[in-house]
CSV table of C-alpha atoms in Angstrom, one decimal:
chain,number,residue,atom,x,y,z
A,154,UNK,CA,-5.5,-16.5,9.2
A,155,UNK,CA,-4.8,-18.4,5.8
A,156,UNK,CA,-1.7,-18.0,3.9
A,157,UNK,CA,-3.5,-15.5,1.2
A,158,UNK,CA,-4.4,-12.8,3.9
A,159,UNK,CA,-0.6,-11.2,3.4
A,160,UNK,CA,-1.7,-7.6,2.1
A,161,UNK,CA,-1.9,-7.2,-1.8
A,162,UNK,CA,0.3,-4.5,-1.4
A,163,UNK,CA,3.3,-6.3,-0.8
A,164,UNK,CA,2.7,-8.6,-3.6
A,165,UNK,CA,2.3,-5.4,-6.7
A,166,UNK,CA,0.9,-6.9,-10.1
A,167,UNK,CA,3.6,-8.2,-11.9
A,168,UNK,CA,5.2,-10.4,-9.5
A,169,UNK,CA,4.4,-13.9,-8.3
A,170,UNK,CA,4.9,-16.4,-5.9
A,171,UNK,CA,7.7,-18.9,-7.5
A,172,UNK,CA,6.0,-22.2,-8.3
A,173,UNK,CA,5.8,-25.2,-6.0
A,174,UNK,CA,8.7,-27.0,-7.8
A,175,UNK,CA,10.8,-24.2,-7.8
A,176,UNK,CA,12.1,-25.2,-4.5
A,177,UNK,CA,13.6,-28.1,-5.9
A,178,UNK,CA,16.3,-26.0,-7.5
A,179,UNK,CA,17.5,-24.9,-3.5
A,180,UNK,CA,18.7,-28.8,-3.2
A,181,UNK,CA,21.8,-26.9,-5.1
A,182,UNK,CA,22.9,-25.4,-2.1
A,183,UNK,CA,24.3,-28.6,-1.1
A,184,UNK,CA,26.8,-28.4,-4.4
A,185,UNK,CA,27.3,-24.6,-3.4
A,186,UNK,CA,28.7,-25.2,0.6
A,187,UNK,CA,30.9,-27.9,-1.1
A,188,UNK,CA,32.2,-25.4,-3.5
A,189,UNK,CA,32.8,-23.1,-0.2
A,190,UNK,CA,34.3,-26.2,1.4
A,191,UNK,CA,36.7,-26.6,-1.4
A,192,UNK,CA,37.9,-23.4,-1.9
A,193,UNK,CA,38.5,-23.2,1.4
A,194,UNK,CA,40.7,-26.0,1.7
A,195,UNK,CA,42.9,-24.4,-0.8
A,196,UNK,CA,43.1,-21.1,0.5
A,197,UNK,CA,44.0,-22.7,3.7
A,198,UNK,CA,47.5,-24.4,1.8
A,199,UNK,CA,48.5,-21.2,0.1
A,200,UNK,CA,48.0,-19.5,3.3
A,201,UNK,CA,50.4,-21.8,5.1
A,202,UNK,CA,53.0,-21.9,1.9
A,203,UNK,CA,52.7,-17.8,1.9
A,204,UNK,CA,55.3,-16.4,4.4
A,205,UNK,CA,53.7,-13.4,6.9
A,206,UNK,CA,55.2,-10.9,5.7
A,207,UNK,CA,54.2,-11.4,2.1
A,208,UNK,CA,50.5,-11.4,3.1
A,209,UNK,CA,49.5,-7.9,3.4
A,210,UNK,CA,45.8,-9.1,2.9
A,211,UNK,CA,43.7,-6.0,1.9
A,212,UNK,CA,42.1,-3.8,5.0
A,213,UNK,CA,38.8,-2.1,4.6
A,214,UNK,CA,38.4,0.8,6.6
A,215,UNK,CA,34.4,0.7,7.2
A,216,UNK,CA,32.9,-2.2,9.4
A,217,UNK,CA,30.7,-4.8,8.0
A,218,UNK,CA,27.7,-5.8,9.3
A,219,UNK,CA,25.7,-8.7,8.4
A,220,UNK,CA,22.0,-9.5,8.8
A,221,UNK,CA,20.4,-13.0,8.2
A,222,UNK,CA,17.4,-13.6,6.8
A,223,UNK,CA,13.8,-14.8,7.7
A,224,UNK,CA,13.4,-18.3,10.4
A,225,UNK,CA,17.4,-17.6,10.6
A,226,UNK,CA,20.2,-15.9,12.5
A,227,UNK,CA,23.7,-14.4,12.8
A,228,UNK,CA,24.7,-18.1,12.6
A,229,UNK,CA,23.4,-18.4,9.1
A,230,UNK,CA,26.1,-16.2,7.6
A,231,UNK,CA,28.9,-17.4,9.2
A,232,UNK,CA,30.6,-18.8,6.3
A,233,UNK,CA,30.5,-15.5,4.6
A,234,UNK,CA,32.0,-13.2,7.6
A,235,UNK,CA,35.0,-16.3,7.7
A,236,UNK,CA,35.4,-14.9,4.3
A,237,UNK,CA,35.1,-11.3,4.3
A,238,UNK,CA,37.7,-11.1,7.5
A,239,UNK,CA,39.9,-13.8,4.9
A,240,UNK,CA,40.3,-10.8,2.5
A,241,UNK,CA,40.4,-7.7,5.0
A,242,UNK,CA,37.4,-7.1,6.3
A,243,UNK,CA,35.9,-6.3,10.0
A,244,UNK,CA,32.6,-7.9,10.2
A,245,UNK,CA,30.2,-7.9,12.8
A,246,UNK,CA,26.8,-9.6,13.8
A,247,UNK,CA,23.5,-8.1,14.1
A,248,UNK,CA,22.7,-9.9,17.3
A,249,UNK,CA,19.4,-12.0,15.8
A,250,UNK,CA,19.6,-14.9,17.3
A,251,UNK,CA,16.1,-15.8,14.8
A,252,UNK,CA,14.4,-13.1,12.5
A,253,UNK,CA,10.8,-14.1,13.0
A,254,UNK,CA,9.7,-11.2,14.6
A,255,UNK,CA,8.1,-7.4,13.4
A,256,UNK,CA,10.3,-6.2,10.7
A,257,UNK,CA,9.7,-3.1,11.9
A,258,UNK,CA,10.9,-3.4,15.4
A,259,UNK,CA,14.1,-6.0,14.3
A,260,UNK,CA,14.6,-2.5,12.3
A,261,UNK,CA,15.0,-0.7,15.0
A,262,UNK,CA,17.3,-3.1,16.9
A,263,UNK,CA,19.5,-2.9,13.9
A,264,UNK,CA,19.4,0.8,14.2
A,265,UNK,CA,20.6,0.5,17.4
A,266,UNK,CA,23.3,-2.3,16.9
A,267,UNK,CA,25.1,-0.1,13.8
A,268,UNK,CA,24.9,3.2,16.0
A,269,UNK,CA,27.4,0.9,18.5
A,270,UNK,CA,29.6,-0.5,16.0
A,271,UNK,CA,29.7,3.2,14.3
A,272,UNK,CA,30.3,4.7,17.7
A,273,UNK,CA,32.8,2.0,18.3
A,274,UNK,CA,34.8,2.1,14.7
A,275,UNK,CA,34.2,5.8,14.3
A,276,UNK,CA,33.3,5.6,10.8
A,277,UNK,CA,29.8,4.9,9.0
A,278,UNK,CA,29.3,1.2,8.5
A,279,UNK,CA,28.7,-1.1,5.4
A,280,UNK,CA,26.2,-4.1,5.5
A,281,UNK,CA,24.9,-7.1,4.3
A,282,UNK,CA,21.6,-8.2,4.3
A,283,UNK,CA,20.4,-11.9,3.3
A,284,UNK,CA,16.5,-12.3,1.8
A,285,UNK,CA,14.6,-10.3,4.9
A,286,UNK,CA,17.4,-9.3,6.1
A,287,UNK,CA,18.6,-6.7,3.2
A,288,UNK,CA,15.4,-5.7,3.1
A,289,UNK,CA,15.2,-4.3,7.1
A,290,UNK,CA,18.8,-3.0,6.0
A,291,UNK,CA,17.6,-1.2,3.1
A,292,UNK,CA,15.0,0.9,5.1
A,293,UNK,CA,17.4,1.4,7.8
A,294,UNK,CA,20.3,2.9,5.5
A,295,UNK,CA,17.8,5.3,3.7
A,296,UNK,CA,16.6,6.5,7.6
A,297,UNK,CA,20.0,7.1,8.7
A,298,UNK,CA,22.7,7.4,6.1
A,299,UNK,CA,24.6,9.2,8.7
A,300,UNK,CA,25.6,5.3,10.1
A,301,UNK,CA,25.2,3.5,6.6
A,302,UNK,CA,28.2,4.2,3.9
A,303,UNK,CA,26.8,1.4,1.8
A,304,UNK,CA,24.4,-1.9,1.3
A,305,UNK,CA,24.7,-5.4,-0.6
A,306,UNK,CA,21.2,-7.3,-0.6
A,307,UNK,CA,21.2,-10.8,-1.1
A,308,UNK,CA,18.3,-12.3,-3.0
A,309,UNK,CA,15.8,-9.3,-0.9
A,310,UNK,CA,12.7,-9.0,-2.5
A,311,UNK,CA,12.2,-5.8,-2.2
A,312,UNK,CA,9.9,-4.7,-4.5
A,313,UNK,CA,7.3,-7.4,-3.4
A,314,UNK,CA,8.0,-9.2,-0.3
A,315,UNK,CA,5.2,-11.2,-0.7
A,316,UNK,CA,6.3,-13.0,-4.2
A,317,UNK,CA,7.7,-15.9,-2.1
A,318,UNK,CA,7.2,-19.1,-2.0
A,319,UNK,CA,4.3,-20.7,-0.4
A,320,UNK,CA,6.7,-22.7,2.0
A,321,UNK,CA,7.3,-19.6,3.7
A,322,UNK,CA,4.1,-18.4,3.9
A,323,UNK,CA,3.0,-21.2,5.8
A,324,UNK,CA,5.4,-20.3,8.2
A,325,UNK,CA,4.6,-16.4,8.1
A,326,UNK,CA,1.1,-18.3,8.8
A,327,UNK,CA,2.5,-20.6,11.8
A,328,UNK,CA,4.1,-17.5,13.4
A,329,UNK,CA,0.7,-14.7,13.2
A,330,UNK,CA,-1.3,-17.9,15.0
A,331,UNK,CA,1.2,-18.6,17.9
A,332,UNK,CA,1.3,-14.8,17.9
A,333,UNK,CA,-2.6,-14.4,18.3
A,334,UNK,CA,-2.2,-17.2,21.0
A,335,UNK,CA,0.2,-15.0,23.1
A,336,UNK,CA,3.6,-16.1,22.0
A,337,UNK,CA,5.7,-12.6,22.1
A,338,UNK,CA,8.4,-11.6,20.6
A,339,UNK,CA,6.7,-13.2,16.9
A,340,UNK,CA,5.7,-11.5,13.4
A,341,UNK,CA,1.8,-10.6,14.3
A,342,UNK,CA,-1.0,-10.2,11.5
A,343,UNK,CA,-0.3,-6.3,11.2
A,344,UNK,CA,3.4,-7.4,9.9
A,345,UNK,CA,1.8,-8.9,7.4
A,346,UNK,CA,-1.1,-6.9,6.5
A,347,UNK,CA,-1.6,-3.6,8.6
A,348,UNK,CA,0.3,-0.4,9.4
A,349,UNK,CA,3.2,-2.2,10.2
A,350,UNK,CA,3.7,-4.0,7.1
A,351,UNK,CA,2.8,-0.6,5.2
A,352,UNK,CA,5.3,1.2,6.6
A,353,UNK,CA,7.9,-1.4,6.6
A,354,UNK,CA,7.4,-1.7,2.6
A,355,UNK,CA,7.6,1.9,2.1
A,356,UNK,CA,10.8,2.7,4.4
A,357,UNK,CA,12.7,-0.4,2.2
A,358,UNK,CA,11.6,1.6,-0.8
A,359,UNK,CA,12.6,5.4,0.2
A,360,UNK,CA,15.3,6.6,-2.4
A,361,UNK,CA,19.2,6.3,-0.9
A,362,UNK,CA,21.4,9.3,-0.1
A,363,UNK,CA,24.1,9.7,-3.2
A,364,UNK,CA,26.7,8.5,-1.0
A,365,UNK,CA,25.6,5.3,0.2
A,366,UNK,CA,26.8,2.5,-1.9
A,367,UNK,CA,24.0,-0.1,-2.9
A,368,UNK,CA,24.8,-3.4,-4.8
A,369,UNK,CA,21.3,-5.8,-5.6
A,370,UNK,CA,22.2,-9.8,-5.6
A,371,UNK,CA,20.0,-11.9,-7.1
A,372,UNK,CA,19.6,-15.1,-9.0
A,373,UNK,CA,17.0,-16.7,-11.7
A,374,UNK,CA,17.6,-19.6,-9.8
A,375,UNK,CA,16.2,-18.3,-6.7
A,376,UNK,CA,13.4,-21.3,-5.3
A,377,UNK,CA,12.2,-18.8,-2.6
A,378,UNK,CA,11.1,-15.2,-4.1
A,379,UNK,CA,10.6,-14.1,-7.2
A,380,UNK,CA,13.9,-12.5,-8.3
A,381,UNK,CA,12.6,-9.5,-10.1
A,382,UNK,CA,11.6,-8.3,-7.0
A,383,UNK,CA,14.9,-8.1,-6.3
A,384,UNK,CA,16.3,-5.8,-9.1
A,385,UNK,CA,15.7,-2.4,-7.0
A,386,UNK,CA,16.2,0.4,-9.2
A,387,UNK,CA,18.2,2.5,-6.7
A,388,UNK,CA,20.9,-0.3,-6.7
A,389,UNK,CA,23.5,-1.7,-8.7
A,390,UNK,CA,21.7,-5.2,-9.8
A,391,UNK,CA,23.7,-8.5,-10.3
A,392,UNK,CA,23.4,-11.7,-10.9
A,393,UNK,CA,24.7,-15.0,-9.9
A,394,UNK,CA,23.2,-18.6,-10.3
A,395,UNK,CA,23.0,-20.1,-6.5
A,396,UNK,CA,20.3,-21.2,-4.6
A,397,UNK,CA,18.3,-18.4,-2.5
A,398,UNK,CA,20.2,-19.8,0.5
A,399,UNK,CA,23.4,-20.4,-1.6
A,400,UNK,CA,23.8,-16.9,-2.1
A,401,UNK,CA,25.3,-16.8,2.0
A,402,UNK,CA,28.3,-19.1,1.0
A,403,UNK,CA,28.3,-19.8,-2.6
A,404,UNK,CA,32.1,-19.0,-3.9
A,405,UNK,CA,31.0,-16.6,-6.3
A,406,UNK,CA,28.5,-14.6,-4.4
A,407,UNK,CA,31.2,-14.7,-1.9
A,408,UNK,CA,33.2,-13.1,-4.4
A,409,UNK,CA,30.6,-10.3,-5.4
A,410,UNK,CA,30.3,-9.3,-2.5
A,411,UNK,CA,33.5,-8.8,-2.1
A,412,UNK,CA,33.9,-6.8,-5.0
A,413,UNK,CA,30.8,-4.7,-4.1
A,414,UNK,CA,32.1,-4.0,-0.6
A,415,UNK,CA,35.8,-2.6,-2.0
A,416,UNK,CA,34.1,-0.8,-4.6
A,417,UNK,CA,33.9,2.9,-4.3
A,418,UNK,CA,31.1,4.0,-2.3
A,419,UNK,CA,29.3,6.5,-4.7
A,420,UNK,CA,26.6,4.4,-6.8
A,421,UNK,CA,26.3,4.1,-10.2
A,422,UNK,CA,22.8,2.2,-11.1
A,423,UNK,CA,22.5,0.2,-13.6
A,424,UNK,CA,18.9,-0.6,-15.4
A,425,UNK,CA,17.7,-3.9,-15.7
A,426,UNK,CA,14.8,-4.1,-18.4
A,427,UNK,CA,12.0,-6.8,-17.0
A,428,UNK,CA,9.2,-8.2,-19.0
A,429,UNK,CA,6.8,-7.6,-15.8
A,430,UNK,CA,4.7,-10.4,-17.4
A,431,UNK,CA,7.3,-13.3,-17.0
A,432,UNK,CA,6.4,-15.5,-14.3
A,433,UNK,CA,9.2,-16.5,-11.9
């Protein structure tokens, strides 16, 4: 299997893959973490200065549940839980340890893992999904909104999953061969290009109840997709200039998704008019 077999579907005209020098603008994400770093430090000192009772930090009352993106794990958005629990929030991991496997099955053990923290909070819960990982989110809130109160995607192409970068589709690539060699647990050829893949696409694009809150991030400067795959027109688009993998720490995606998740949870889209024939 070569890198061009991913289905046409998943790539719809008016999309491409970003171009090979695009990925030098993710070398930013070293700037961005020492933003994070920064801010950090000061919040630390004010912290410190502030007496307890004078705190009161903010407390959200739904659960947030964050889901990392492809060839990465729980571990990748640690930096952003350390900030959402900073202003109030309870956050909890999706137990992926890698996302490299069927999308649709990594949906289904995401399914599983909000129906415990639901169970366990009592209330429906809110999450965050990086690249991939919004997207498996996405098809997961609109096939059980009875667990999901609301959604913030993070760079998730979900309008053409396969407008990325050919750097990751050499590694979709890797991952189909060691899967036709035996390796289990791995994204197989149908991910990519059968039934699987289908219906993976379509669930990510099934409309969202009313009541489910659902915020787009995405960023021009994105070196991995295209971002106008990104502006889903069920969501509430916006846009920040990090990296594709800034977007988990940068201090002002932090801070969007921040505002997203204390927003109230009925949705109010907003159109984002895209000339179709731009490339990325």
């Amino acid at each position: 299997m070569s890198q061009h077999t991913v289905a046409d579907f998943l790539r719809p005209p008016g999309f491409e893959r970003p171009e090979r020098s695009a990925l030098l603008r993710e070398a930013s994400a070293v700037t961005e973490v020492g933003r994070y770093a920064r801010r950090a430090v000061t919040e630390r000192v004010v912290r410190r200065s502030t007496p307890y009772a004078g705190r009161a930090p903010y407390r959200s009352a739904d659960p947030v549940l964050l889901v990392p993106g492809f060839l990465a794990g729980d571990q990748s958005l640690a930096l952003l839980a350390r900030s959402l629990r900073g202003e109030g929030f309870r956050t909890y991991r999706s137990h992926m340890h890698v996302n490299i496997g069927c999308t649709m099955a990594a949906a289904g053990m995401l399914e599983r893992r909000l129906e415990q923290v639901a169970h366990r909070r009592g209330t429906r819960v809110r999450v965050v999904g990086h690249s991939l990982g919004g997207m498996i989110a996405r098809g997961v809130a609109a096939r059980r909104p009875d667990l999901v109160s609301g959604i913030v995607t993070l760079g998730s192409p979900v309008l053409a999953p396969g407008a990325h970068h050919g750097s990751l589709a050499a590694g979709v690539d890797v991952l189909v061969r060691l899967s036709r060699a035996g390796v289990p647990g791995l994204m197989a050829e149908d991910c990519v290009a059968g039934e699987c893949a289908r219906q993976s696409f379509e669930q990510a694009r099934t409309p969202l109840a009313d009541d489910i809150g659902f915020t787009a991030v995405y960023s021009r400067r994105d070196g991995f997709v295209d971002w106008r795959a990104c502006l889903d027109p069920d969501a509430e688009t916006r846009e920040v200039r990090s990296s594709h993998f800034g977007m988990a720490f940068d201090p002002d995606c932090v801070d969007l998704v921040v505002d997203a998740l204390r927003s109230p949870v009925l949705r109010q889209t907003s159109a984002v008019e895209v000339d179709r024939g731009e490339i990325a």
